[in-house]
Every structure is written in C-alpha cells, then in structure tokens.
mmCIF file of C-alpha atoms in Angstrom:
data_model
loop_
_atom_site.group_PDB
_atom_site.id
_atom_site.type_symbol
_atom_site.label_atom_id
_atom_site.label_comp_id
_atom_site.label_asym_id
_atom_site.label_seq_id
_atom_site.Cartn_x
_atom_site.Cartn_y
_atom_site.Cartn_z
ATOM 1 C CA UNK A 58 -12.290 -49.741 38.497
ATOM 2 C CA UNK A 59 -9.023 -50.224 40.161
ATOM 3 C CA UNK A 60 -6.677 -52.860 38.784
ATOM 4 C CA UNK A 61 -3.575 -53.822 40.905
ATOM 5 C CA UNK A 62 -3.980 -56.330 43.804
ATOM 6 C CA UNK A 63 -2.841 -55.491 47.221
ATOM 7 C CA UNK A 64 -2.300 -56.775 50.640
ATOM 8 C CA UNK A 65 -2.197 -55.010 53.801
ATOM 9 C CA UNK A 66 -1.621 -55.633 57.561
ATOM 10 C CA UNK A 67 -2.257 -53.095 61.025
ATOM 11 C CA UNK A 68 1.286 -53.151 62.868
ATOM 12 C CA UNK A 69 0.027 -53.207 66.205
ATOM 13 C CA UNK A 70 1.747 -52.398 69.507
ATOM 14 C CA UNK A 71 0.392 -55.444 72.324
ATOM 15 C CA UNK A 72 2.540 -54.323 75.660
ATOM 16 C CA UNK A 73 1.700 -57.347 77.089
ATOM 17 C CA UNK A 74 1.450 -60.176 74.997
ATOM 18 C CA UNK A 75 -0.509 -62.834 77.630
ATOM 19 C CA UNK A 76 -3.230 -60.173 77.589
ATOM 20 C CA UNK A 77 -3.468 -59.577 73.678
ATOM 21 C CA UNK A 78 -4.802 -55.902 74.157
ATOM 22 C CA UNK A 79 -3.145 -53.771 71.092
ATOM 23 C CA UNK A 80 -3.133 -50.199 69.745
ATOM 24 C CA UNK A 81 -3.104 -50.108 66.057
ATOM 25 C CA UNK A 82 -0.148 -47.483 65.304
ATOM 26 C CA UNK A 83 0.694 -48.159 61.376
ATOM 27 C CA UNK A 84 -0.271 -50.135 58.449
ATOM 28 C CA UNK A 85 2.542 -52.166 55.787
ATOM 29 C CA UNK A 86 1.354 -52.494 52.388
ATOM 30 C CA UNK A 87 2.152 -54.234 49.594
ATOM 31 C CA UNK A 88 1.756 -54.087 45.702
ATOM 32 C CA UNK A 89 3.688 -56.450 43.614
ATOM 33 C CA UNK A 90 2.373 -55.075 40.489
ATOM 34 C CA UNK A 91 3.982 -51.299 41.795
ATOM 35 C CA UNK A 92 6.668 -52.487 43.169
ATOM 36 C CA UNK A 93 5.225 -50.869 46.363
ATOM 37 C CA UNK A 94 6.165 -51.959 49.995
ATOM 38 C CA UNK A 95 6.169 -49.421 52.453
ATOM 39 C CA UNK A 96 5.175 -48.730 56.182
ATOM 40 C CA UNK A 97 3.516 -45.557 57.940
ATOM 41 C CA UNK A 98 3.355 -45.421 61.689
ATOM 42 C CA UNK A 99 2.483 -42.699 64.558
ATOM 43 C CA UNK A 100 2.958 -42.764 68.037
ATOM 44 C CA UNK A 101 0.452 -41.194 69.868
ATOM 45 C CA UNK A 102 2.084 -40.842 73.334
ATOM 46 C CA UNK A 103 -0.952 -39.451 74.883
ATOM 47 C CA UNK A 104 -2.332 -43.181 73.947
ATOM 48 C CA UNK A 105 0.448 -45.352 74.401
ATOM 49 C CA UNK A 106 0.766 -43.723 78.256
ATOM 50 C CA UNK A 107 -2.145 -44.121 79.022
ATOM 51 C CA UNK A 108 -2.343 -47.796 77.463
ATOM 52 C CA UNK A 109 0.865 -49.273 79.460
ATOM 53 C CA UNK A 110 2.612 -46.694 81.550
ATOM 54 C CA UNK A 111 5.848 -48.643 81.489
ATOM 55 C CA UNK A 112 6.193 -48.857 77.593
ATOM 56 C CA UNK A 113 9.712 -47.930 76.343
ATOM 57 C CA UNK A 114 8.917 -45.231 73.717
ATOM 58 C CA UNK A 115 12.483 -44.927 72.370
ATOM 59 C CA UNK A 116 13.014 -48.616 72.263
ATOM 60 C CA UNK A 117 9.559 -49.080 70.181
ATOM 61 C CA UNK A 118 10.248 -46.471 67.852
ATOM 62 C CA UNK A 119 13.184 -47.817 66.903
ATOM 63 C CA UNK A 120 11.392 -51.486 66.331
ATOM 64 C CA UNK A 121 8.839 -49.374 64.342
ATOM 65 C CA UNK A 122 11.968 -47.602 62.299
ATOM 66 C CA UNK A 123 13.142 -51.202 61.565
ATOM 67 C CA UNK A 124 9.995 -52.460 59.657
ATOM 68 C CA UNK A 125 10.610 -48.627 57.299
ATOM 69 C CA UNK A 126 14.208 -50.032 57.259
ATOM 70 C CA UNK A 127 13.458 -53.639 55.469
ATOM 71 C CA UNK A 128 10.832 -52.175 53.655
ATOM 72 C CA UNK A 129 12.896 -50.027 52.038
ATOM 73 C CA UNK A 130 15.449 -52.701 50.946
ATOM 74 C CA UNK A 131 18.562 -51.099 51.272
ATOM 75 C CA UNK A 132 21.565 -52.349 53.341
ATOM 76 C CA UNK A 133 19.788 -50.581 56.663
ATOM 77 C CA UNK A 134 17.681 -52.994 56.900
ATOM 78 C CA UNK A 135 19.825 -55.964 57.491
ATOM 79 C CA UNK A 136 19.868 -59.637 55.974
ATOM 80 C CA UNK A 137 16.243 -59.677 55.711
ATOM 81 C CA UNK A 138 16.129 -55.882 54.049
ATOM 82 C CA UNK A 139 17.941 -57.706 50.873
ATOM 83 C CA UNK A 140 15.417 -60.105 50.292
ATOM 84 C CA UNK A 141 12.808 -59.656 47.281
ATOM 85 C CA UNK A 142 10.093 -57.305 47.676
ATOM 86 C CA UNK A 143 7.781 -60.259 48.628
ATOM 87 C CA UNK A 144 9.281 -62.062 50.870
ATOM 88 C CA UNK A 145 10.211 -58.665 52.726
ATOM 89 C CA UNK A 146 6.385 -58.205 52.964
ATOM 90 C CA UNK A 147 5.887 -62.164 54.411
ATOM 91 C CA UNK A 148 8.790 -62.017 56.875
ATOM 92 C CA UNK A 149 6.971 -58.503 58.555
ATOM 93 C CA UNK A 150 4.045 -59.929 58.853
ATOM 94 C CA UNK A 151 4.146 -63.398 60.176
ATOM 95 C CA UNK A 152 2.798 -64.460 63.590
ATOM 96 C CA UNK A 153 4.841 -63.484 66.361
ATOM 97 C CA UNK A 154 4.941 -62.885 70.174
ATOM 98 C CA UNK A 155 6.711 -59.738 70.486
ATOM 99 C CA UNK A 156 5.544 -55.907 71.422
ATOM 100 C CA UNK A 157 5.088 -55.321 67.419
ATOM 101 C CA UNK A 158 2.746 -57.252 65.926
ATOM 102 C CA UNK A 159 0.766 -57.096 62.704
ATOM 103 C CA UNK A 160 -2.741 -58.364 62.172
ATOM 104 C CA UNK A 161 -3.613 -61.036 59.281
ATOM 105 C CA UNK A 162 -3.070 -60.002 56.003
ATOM 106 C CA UNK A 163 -6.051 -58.667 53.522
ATOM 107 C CA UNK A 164 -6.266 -57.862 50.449
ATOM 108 C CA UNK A 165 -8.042 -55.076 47.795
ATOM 109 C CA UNK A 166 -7.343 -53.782 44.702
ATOM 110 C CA UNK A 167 -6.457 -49.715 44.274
ATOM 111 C CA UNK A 168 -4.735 -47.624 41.219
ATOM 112 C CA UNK A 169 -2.153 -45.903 43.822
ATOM 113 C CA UNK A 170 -0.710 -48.402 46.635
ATOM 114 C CA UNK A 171 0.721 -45.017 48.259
ATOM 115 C CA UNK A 172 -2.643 -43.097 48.366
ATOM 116 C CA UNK A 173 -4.262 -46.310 49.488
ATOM 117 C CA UNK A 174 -1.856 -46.407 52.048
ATOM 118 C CA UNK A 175 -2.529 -43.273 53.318
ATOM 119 C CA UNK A 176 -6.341 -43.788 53.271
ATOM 120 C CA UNK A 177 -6.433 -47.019 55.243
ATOM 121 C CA UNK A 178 -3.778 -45.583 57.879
ATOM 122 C CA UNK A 179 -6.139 -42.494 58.406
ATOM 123 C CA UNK A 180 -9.285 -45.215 58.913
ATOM 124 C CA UNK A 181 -7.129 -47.666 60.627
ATOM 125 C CA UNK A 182 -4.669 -45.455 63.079
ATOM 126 C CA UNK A 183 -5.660 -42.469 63.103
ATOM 127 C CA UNK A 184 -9.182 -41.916 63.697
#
C-alpha cells in the first residue's frame, strides 16, 4: 500500500482568461515526506496553434521554465525559489488570472513522487 501523502495540481495554459478555456500542458507535485517538488510540462505546438493562434510560444515557455526554476530552489528561481519546499508548492499554485494557471490542488498517496509524477502527466497531458 503506498505510504507518503501527496498533492498535485494541472498547470494549465488559459489564452484568454474572460473565456476560461485551458490546455492542460504539465502537472507540479509535491511530497513533503520526499522532499519532492518538481514540475513536467510539454508544449504541443500543433495544439497550442490551433487553440489561440496569437499565443507567444517563447514568452510561455519561459513562464513554464520559471515554475522548474522555483521548484528547484536554487538562486534561479528568485525570492520565491528560496522559500521552504512548501510554501514553494502554495505560492505556484494559488488562484490567479494570468496565461499559466494551475487547477485546485488534490491529493493521493504513492511510494515514488517522481514515478507518480510521470504517471499522472501521461493521464493528465499527454493523452
């Protein structure tokens, strides 16, 4: 049975925000128990064309890079990159009204938060 407690959030891309259509294109999870905060994302183009036309792919990636940056928890990722693990997690995935979103949180339990997060970004992203 697996024993660690984790929480999890889609990271969403909503072009425009009055309409509150989204792609999912990662997922941020978190295990306090191993230490474990990390995000995965893909850009599918193809999709993301199709979606909004006029979407600035350079400019999202880079928003995208920033959430690997604080997750991380180095110096890259700015003032809120040195906070504690947790409140790394919190401050990525509160409400806002920006092009990157994240859904609500959820939670599950799993014995590897990185193989976890690799299942629930192939059900959530990529299929």
């Amino acid at each position: 049975m697996p024993k660690h407690l984790f929480e999890y959030a889609v990271i969403r891309v909503v072009p425009r925000v009055e309409r509150e259509e989204f792609l999912n294109v990662g997922v941020i999870l978190y295990c306090p128990a191993q230490g474990f905060l990390k995000t995965v994302f893909e850009l599918n183009v193809a999709r993301l064309s199709a979606f909004c036309r006029e979407i600035d792919l350079p400019e999202l990636h880079e928003r995208l890079r920033a959430f690997e940056r604080i997750c991380a928890g180095r110096r890259e990722g700015g003032a809120i990159g040195q906070l504690p693990i947790a409140s790394r997690f919190r401050w990525l995935t509160a409400n806002r009204s920006t092009i990157v979103q994240t859904s609500p949180t959820h939670t599950g339990l799993c014995d590897d938060a990185g193989e976890t997060l690799s299942r629930l970004f192939e059900q959530l992203v990529q299929q």
